[in-house]
mmCIF file of C-alpha atoms in Angstrom:
data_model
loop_
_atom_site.group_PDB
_atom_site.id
_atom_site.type_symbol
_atom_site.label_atom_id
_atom_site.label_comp_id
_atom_site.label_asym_id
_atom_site.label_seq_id
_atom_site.Cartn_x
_atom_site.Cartn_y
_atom_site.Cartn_z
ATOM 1 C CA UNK A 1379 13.930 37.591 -27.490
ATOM 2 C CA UNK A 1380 14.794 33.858 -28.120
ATOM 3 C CA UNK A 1381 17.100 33.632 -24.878
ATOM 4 C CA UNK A 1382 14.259 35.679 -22.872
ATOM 5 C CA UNK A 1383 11.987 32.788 -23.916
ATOM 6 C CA UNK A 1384 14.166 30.097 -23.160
ATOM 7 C CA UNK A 1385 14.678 31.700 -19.932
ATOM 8 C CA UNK A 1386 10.994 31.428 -19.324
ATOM 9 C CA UNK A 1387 10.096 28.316 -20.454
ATOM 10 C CA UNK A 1388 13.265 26.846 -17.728
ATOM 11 C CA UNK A 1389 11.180 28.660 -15.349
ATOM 12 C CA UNK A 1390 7.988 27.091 -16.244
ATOM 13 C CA UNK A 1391 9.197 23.770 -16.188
ATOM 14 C CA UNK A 1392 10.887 23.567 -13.221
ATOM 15 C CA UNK A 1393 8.030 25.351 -11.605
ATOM 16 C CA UNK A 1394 7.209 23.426 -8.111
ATOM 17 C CA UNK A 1395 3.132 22.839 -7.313
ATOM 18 C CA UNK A 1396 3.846 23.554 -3.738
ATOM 19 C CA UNK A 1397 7.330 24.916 -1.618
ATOM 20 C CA UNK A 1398 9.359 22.181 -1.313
ATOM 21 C CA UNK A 1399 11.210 22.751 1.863
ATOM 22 C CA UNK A 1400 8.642 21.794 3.752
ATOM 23 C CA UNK A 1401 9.404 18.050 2.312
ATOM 24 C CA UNK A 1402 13.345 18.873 3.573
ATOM 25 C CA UNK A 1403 11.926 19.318 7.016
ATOM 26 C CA UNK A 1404 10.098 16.333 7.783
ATOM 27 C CA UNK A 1405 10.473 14.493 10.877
ATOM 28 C CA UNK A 1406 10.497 10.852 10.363
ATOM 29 C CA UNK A 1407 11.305 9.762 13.818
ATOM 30 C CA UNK A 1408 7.505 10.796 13.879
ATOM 31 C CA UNK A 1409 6.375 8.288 12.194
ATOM 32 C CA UNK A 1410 5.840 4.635 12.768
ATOM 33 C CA UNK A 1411 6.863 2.973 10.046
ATOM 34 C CA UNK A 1412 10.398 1.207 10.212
ATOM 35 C CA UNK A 1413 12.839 2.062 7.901
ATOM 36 C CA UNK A 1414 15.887 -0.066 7.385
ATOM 37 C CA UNK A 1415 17.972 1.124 6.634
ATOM 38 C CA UNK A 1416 17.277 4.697 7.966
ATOM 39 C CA UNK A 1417 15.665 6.970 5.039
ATOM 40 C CA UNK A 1418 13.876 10.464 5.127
ATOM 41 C CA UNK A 1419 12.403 12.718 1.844
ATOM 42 C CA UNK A 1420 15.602 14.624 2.642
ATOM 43 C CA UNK A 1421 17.332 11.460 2.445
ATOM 44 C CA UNK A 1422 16.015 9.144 0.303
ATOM 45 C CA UNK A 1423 19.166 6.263 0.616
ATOM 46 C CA UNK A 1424 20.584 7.017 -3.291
ATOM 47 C CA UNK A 1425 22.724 10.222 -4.154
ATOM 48 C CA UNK A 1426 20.470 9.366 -7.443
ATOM 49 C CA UNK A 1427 16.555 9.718 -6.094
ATOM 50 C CA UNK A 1428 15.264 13.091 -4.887
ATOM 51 C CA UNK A 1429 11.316 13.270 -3.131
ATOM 52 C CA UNK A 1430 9.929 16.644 -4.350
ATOM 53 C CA UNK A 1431 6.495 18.111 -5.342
ATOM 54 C CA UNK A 1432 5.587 17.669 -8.501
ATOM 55 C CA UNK A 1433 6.934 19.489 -11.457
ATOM 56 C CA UNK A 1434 5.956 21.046 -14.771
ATOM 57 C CA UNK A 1435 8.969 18.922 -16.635
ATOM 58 C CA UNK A 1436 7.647 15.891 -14.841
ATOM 59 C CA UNK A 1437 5.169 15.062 -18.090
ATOM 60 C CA UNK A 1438 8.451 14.257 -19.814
ATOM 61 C CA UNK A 1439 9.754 12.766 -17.191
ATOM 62 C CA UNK A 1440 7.122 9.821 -17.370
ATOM 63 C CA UNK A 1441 4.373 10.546 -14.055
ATOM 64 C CA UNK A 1442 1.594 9.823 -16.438
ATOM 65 C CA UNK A 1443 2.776 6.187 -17.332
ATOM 66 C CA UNK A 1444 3.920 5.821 -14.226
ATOM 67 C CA UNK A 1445 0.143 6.640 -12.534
ATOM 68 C CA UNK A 1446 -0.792 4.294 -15.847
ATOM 69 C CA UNK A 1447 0.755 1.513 -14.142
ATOM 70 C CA UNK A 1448 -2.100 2.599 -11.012
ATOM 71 C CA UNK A 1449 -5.475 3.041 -13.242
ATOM 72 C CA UNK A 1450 -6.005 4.320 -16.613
ATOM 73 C CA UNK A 1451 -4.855 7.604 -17.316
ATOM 74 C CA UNK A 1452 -6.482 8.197 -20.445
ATOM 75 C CA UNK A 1453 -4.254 10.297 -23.227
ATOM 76 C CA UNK A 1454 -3.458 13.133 -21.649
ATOM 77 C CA UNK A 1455 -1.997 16.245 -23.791
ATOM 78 C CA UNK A 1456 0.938 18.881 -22.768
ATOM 79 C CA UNK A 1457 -1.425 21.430 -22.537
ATOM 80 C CA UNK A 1458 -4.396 19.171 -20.479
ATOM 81 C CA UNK A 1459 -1.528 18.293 -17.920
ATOM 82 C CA UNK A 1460 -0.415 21.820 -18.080
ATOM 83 C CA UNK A 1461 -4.114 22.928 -17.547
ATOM 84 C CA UNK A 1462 -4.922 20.513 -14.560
ATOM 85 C CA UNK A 1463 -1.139 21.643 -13.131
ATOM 86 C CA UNK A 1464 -2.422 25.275 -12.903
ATOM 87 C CA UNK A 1465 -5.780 24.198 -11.603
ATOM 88 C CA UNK A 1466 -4.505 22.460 -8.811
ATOM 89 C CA UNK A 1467 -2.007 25.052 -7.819
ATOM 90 C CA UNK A 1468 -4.632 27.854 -7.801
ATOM 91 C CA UNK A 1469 -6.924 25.928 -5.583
ATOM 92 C CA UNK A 1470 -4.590 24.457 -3.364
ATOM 93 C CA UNK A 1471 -5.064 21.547 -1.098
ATOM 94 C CA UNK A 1472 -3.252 19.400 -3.456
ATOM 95 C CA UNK A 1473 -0.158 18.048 -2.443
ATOM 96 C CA UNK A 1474 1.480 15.708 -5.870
ATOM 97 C CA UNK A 1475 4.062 14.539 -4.455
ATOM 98 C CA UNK A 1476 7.110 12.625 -6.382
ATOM 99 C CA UNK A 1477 10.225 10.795 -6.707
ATOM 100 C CA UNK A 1478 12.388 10.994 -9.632
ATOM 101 C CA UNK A 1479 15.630 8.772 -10.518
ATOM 102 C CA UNK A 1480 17.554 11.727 -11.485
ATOM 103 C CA UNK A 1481 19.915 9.146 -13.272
ATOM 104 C CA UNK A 1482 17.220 8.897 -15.999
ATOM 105 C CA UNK A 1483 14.907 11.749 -15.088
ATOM 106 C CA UNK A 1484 12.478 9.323 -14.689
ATOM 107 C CA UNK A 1485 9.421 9.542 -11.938
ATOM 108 C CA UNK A 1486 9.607 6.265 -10.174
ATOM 109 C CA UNK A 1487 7.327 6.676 -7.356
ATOM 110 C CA UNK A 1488 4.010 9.209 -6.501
ATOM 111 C CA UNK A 1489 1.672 9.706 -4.133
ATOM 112 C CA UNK A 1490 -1.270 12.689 -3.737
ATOM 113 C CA UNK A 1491 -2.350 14.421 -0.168
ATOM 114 C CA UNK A 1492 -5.554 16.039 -0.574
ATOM 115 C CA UNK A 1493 -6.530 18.390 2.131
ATOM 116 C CA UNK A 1494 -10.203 19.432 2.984
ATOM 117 C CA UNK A 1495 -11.011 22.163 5.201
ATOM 118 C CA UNK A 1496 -13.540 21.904 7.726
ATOM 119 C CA UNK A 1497 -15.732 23.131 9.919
ATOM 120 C CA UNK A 1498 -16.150 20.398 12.419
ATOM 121 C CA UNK A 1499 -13.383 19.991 15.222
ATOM 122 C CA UNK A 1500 -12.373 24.164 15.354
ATOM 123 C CA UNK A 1501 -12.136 24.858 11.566
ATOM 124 C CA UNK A 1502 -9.645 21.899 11.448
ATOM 125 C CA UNK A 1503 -8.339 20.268 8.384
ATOM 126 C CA UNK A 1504 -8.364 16.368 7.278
ATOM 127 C CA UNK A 1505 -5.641 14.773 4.922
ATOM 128 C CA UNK A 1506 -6.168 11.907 2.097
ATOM 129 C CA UNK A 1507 -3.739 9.699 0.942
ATOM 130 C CA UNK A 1508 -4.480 9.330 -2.738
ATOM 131 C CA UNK A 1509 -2.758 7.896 -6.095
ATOM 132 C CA UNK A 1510 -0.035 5.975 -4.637
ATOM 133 C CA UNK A 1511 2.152 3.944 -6.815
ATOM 134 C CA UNK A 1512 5.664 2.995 -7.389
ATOM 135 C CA UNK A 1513 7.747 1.412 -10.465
ATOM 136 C CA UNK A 1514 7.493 -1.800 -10.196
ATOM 137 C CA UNK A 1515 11.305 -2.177 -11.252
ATOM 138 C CA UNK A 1516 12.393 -0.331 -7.813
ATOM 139 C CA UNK A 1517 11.069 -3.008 -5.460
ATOM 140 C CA UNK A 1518 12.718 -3.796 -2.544
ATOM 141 C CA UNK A 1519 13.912 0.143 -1.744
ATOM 142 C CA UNK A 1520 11.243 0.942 0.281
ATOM 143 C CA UNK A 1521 9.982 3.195 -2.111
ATOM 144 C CA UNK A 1522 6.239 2.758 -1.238
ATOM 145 C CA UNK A 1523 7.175 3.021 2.818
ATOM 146 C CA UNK A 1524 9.198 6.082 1.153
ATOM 147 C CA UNK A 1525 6.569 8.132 -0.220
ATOM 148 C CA UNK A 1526 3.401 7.176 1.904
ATOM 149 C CA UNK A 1527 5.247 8.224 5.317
ATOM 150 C CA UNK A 1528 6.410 11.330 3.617
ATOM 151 C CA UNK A 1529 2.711 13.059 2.495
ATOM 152 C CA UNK A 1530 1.542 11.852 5.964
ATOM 153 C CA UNK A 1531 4.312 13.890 7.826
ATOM 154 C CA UNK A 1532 3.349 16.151 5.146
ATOM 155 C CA UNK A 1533 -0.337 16.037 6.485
ATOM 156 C CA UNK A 1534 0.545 16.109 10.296
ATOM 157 C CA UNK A 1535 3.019 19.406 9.784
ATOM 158 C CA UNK A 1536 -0.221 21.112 7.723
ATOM 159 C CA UNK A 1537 -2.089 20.392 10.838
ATOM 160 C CA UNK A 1538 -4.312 18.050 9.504
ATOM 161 C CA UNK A 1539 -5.740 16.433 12.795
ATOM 162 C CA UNK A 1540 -6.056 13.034 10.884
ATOM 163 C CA UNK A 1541 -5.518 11.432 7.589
ATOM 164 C CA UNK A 1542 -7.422 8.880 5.538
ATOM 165 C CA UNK A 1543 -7.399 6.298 2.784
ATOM 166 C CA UNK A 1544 -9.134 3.292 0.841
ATOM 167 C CA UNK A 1545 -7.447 0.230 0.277
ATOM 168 C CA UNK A 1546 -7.550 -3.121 -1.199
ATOM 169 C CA UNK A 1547 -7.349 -6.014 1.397
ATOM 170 C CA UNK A 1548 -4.492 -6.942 0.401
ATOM 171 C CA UNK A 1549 -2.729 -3.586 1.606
ATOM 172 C CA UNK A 1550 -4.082 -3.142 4.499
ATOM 173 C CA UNK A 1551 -1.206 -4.843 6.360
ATOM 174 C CA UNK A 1552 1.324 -2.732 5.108
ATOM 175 C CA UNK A 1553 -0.200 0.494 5.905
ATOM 176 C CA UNK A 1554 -0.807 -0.707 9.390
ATOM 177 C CA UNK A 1555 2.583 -1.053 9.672
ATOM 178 C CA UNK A 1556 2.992 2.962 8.685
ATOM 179 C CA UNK A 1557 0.323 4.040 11.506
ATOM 180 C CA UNK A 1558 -3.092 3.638 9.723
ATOM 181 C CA UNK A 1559 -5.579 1.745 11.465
ATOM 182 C CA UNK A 1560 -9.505 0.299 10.623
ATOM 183 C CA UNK A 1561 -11.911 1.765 13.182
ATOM 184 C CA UNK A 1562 -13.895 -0.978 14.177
ATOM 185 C CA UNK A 1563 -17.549 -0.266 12.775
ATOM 186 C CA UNK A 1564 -16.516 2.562 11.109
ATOM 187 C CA UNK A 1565 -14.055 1.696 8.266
ATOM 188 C CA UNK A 1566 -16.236 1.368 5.132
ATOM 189 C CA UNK A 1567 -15.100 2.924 1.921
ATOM 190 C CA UNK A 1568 -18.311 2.406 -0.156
ATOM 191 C CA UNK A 1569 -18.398 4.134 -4.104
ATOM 192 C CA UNK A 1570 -20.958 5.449 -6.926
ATOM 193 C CA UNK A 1571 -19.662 5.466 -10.259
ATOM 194 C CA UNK A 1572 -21.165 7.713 -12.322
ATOM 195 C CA UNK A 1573 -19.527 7.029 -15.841
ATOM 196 C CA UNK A 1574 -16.930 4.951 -17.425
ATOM 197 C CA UNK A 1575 -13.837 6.708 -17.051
ATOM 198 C CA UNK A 1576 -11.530 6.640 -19.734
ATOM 199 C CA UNK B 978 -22.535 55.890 5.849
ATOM 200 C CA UNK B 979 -24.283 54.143 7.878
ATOM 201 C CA UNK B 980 -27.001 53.191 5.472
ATOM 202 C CA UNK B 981 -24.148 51.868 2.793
ATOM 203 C CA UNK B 982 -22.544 49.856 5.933
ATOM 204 C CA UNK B 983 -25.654 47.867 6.643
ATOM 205 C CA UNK B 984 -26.423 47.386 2.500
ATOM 206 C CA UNK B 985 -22.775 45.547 2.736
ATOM 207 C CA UNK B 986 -23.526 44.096 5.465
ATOM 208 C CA UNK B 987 -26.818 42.497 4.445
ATOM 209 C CA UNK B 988 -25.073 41.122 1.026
ATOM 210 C CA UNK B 989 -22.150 39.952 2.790
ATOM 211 C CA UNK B 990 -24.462 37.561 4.883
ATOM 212 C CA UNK B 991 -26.390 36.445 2.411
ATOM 213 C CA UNK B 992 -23.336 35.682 0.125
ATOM 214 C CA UNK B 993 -23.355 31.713 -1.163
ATOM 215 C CA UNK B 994 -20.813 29.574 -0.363
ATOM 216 C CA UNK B 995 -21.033 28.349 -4.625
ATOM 217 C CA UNK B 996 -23.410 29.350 -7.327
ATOM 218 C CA UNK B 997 -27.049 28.108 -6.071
ATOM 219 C CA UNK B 998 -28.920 27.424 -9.206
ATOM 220 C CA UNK B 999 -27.055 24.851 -9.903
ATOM 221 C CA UNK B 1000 -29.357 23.173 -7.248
ATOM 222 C CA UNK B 1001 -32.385 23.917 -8.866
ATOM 223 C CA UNK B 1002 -31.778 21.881 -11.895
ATOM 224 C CA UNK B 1003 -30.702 18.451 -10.862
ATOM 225 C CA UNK B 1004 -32.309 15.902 -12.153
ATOM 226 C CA UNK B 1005 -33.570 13.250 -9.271
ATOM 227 C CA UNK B 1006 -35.253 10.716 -11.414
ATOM 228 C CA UNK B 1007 -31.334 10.178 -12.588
ATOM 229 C CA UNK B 1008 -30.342 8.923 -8.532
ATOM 230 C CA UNK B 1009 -31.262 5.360 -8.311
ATOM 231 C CA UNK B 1010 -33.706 6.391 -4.737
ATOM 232 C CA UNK B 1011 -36.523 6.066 -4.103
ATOM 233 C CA UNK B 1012 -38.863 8.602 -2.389
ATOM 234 C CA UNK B 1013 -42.614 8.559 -1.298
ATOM 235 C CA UNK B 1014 -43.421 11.256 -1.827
ATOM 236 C CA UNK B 1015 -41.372 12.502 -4.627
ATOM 237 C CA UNK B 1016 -39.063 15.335 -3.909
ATOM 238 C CA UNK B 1017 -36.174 17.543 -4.594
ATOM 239 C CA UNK B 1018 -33.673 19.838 -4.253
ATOM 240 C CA UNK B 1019 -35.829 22.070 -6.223
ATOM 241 C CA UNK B 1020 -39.098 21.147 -4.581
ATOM 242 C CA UNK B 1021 -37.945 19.662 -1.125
ATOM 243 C CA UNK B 1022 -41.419 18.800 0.129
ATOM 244 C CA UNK B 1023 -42.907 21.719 2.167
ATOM 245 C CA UNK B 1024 -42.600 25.431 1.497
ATOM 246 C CA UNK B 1025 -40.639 26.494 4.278
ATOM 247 C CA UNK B 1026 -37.874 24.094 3.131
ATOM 248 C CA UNK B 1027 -34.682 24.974 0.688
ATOM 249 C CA UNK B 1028 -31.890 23.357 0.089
ATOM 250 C CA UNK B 1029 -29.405 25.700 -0.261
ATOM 251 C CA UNK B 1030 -25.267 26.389 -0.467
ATOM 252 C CA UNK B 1031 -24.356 27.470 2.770
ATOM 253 C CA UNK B 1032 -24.127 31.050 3.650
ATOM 254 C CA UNK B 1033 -22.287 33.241 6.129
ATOM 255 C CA UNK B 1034 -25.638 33.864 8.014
ATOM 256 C CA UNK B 1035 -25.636 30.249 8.693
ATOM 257 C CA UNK B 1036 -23.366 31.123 11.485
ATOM 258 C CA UNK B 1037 -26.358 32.664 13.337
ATOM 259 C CA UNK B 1038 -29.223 29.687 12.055
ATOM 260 C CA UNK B 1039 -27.654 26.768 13.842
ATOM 261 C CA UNK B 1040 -25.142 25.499 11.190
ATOM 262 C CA UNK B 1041 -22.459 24.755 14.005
ATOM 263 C CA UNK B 1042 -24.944 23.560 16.554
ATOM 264 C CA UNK B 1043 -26.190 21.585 13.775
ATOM 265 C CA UNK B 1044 -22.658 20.069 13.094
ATOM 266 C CA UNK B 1045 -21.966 18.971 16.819
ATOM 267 C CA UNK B 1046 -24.515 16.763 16.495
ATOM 268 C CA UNK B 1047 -22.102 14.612 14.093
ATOM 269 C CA UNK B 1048 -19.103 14.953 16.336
ATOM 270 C CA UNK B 1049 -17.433 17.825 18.179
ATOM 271 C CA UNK B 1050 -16.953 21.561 16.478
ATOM 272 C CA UNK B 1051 -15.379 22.988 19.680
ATOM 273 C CA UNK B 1052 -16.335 26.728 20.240
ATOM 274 C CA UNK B 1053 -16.334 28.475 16.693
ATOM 275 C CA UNK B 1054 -16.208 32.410 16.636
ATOM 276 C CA UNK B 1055 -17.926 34.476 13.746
ATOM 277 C CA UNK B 1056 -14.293 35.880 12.842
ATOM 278 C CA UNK B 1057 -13.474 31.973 12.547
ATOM 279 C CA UNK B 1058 -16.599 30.593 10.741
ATOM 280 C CA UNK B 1059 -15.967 33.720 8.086
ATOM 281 C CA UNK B 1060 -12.882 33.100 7.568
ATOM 282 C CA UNK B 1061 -12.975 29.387 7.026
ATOM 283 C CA UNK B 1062 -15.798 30.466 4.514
ATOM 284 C CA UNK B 1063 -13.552 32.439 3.026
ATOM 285 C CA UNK B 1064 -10.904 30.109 2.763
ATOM 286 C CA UNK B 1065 -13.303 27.243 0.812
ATOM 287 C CA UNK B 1066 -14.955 29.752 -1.151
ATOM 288 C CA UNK B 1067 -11.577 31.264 -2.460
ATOM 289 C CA UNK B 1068 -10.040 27.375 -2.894
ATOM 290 C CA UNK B 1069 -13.190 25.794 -4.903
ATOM 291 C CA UNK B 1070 -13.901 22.205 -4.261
ATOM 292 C CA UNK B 1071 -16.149 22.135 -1.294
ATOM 293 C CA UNK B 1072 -19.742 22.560 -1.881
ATOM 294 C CA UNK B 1073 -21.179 22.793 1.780
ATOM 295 C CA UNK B 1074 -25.130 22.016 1.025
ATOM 296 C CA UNK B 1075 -27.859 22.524 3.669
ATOM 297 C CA UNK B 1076 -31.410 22.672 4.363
ATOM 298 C CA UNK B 1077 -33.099 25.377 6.042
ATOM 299 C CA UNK B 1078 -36.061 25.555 8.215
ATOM 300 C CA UNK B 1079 -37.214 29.306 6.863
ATOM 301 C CA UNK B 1080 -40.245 29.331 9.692
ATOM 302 C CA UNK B 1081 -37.587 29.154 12.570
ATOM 303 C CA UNK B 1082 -34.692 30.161 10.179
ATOM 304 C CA UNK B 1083 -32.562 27.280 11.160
ATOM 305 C CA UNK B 1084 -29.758 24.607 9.522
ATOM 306 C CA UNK B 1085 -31.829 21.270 9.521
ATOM 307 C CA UNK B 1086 -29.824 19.246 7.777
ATOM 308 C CA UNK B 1087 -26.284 19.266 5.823
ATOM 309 C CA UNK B 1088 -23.581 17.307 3.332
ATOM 310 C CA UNK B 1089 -20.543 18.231 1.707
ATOM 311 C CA UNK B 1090 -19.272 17.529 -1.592
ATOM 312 C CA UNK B 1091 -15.850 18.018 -1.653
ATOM 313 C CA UNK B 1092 -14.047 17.847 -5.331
ATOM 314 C CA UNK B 1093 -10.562 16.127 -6.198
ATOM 315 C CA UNK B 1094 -8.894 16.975 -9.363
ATOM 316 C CA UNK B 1095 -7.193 14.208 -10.676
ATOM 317 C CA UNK B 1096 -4.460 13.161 -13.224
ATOM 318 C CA UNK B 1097 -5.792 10.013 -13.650
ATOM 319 C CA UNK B 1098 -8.761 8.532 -15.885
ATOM 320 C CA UNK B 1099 -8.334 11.937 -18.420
ATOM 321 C CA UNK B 1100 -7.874 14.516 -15.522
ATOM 322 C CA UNK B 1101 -11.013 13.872 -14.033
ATOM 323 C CA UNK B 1102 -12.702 14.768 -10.794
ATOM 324 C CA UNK B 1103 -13.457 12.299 -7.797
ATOM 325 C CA UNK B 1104 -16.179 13.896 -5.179
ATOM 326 C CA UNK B 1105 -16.637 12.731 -1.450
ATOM 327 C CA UNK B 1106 -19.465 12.579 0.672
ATOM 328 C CA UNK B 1107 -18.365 14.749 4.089
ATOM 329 C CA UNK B 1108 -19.989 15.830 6.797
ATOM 330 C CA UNK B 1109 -23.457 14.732 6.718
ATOM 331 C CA UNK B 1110 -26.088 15.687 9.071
ATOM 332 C CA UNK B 1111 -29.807 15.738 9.789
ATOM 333 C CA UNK B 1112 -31.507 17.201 12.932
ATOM 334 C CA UNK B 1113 -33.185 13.590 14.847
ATOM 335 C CA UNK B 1114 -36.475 16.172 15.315
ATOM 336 C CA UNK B 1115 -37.236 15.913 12.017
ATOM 337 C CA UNK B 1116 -37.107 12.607 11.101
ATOM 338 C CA UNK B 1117 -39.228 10.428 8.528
ATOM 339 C CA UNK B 1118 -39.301 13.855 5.916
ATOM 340 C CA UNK B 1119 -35.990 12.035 3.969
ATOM 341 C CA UNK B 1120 -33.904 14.514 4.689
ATOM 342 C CA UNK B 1121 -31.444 12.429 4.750
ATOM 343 C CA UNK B 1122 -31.860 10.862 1.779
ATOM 344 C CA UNK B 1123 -32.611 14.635 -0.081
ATOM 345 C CA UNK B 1124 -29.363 15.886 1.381
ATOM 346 C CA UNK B 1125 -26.600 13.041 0.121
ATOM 347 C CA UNK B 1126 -28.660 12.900 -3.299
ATOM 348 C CA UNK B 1127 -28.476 16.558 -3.948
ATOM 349 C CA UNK B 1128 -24.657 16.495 -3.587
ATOM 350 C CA UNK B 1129 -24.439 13.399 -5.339
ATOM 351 C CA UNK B 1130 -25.821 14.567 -7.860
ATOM 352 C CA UNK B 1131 -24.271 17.970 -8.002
ATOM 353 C CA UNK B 1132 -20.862 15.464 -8.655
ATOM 354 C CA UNK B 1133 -22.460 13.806 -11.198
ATOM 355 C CA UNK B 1134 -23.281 17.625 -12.466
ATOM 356 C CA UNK B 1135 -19.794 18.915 -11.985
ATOM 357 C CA UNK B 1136 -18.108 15.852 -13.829
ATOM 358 C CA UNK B 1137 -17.310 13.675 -11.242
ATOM 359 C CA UNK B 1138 -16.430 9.872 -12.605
ATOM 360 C CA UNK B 1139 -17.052 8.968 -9.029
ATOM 361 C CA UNK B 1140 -18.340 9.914 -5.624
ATOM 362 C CA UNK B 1141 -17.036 8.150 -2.616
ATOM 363 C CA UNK B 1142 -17.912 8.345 0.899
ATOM 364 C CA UNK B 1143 -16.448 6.269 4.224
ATOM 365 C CA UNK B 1144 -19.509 4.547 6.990
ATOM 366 C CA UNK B 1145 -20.179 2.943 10.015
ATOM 367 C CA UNK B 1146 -21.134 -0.428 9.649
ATOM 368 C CA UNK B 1147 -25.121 0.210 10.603
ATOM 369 C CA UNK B 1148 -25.188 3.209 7.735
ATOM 370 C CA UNK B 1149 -24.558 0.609 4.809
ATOM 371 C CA UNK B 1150 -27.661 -0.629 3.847
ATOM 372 C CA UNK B 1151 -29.006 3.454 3.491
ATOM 373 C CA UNK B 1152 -26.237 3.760 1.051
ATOM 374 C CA UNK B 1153 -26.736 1.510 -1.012
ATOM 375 C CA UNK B 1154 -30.704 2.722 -1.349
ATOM 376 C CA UNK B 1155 -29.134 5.903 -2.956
ATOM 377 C CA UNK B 1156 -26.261 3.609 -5.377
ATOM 378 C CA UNK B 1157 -23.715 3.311 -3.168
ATOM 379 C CA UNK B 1158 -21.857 -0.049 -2.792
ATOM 380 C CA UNK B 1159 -19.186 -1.553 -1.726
ATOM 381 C CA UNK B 1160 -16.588 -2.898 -3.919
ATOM 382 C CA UNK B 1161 -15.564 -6.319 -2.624
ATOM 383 C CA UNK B 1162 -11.777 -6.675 -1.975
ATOM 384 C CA UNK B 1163 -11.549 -2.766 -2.276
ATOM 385 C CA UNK B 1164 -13.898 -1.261 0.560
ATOM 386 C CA UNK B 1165 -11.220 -0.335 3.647
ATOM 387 C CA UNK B 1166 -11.732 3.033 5.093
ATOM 388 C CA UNK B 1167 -8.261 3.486 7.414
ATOM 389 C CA UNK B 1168 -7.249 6.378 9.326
ATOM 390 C CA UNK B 1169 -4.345 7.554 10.880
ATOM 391 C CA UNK B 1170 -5.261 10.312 14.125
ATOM 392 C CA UNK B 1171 -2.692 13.324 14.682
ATOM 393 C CA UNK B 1172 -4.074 14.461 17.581
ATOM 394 C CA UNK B 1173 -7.237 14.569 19.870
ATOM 395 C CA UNK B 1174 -9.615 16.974 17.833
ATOM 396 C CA UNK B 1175 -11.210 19.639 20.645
#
């Protein structure tokens, strides 16, 4: 009985939110964006750093402080991330998306794909890049190039027939140099907060 | 036989897209617009209006026709249109809202609220403004302004910290009538396009 629930809670943690071979079979020559030198989600440039949906374990492996270092994350429990984990995974259209120095089993870099399905434009679908943030101690590794590129691939081989996101001014340059543009008259990102978030 | 095939038949089109009353109770004097005269989603201004979820016999009152007056739809089949209905209804998150005309029993106006689940800020939920349409023939009854509050709303009412939506430059100033803004430094819609949409 105790091994059978070892076995099980293994299972759990290394439980996936979404397959990730697709991630292994990304195209990056697709993309825009200039990597040097040369780095793919199935090649992230260290034998140490692996790009993979997110995971169960990843609460202990530090994805809430690391989106901390984004916005506030509030104190989330075991069983609220645990909770929201299933949530997400039962609806779908959620792509968490990681990478982890496996020297540490640390999560040093995230970014979210949302996907909403439509009606307009044959039933198509439309991609949002969301959540994006990466260790500040990694700089200089292409890390945020690393993980933006990769959920917009992921995007493109869902068949999203385009992708969005807000910025800040001040990153606008750098994700026109990964293929996002601002539509002239049509690039507003306007908000209604309803509450103080926590 | 045949009299049990048309009884499913008859449930299956009026089948909601998500739970309606939650309609009927929102509270407009908690939206920051302003309408002359006062209306709602309960009490929309004229009898043969309702504001609604969607439903699969939308596909026969002008829902799509509707639609391709905000950009193109292509050429939708039932089989399609039901099974995209399917699809949202089975993955949550998308609460396609319209208004009918019940004299000519036709789609007048829509929005969508579509429903992020978040890690961040306690595992909350961010909604978007989608998709939002309003037949020119019947302009100056705020059905505009009706539509985007009832989903707005319906965020606020399903826990939403925020609601954000992206504009064209000329549709600012409406937004902001209904508690929109935009943040300064932090308003940039971009996009990135896959491929030409049919």
């Amino acid at each position: 009985m105790g091994m059978q629930t070892h076995i099980n809670e293994d299972r759990n943690m290394s439980e996936y939110l979404y397959n990730p071979d697709i991630l292994q079979k990304l195209d990056f020559s697709k993309s825009p964006a200039v990597f040097k030198p040369k780095i793919s989600a199935a090649n992230p440039g260290a034998e140490w750093m692996v790009v993979r949906p997110l995971q169960r374990a990843d609460f202990d492996k530090g994805f809430l402080q690391l989106l901390s270092q984004l916005t506030s994350t509030g104190s989330i429990t075991r069983k609220q991330f645990d909770e929201r984990f299933t949530q997400i995974k039962m609806s779908g259209g959620h792509y968490v998306t990681v990478i982890e120095d496996t020297r540490s089993s640390k999560i040093i870099g995230a970014a979210t794909l949302t996907v909403e399905q439509k009606f307009i434009h044959n039933c198509s679908l439309r991609g949002r890049l969301e959540d994006v943030v990466v260790n500040d101690t990694y700089r200089g590794q292409q890390l945020g190039k690393l993980i933006v590129v990769t959920v917009s691939l992921l995007a493109q081989e869902l068949g999203c027939y385009k992708m969005s996101l807000d910025c800040k001014d001040k990153l606008i340059k750098f994700y026109e140099t990964l293929g996002y543009k601002l539509e002239p008259g049509n690039s507003n990102a306007m908000n209604m907060r309803f509450e103080d978030p926590s």
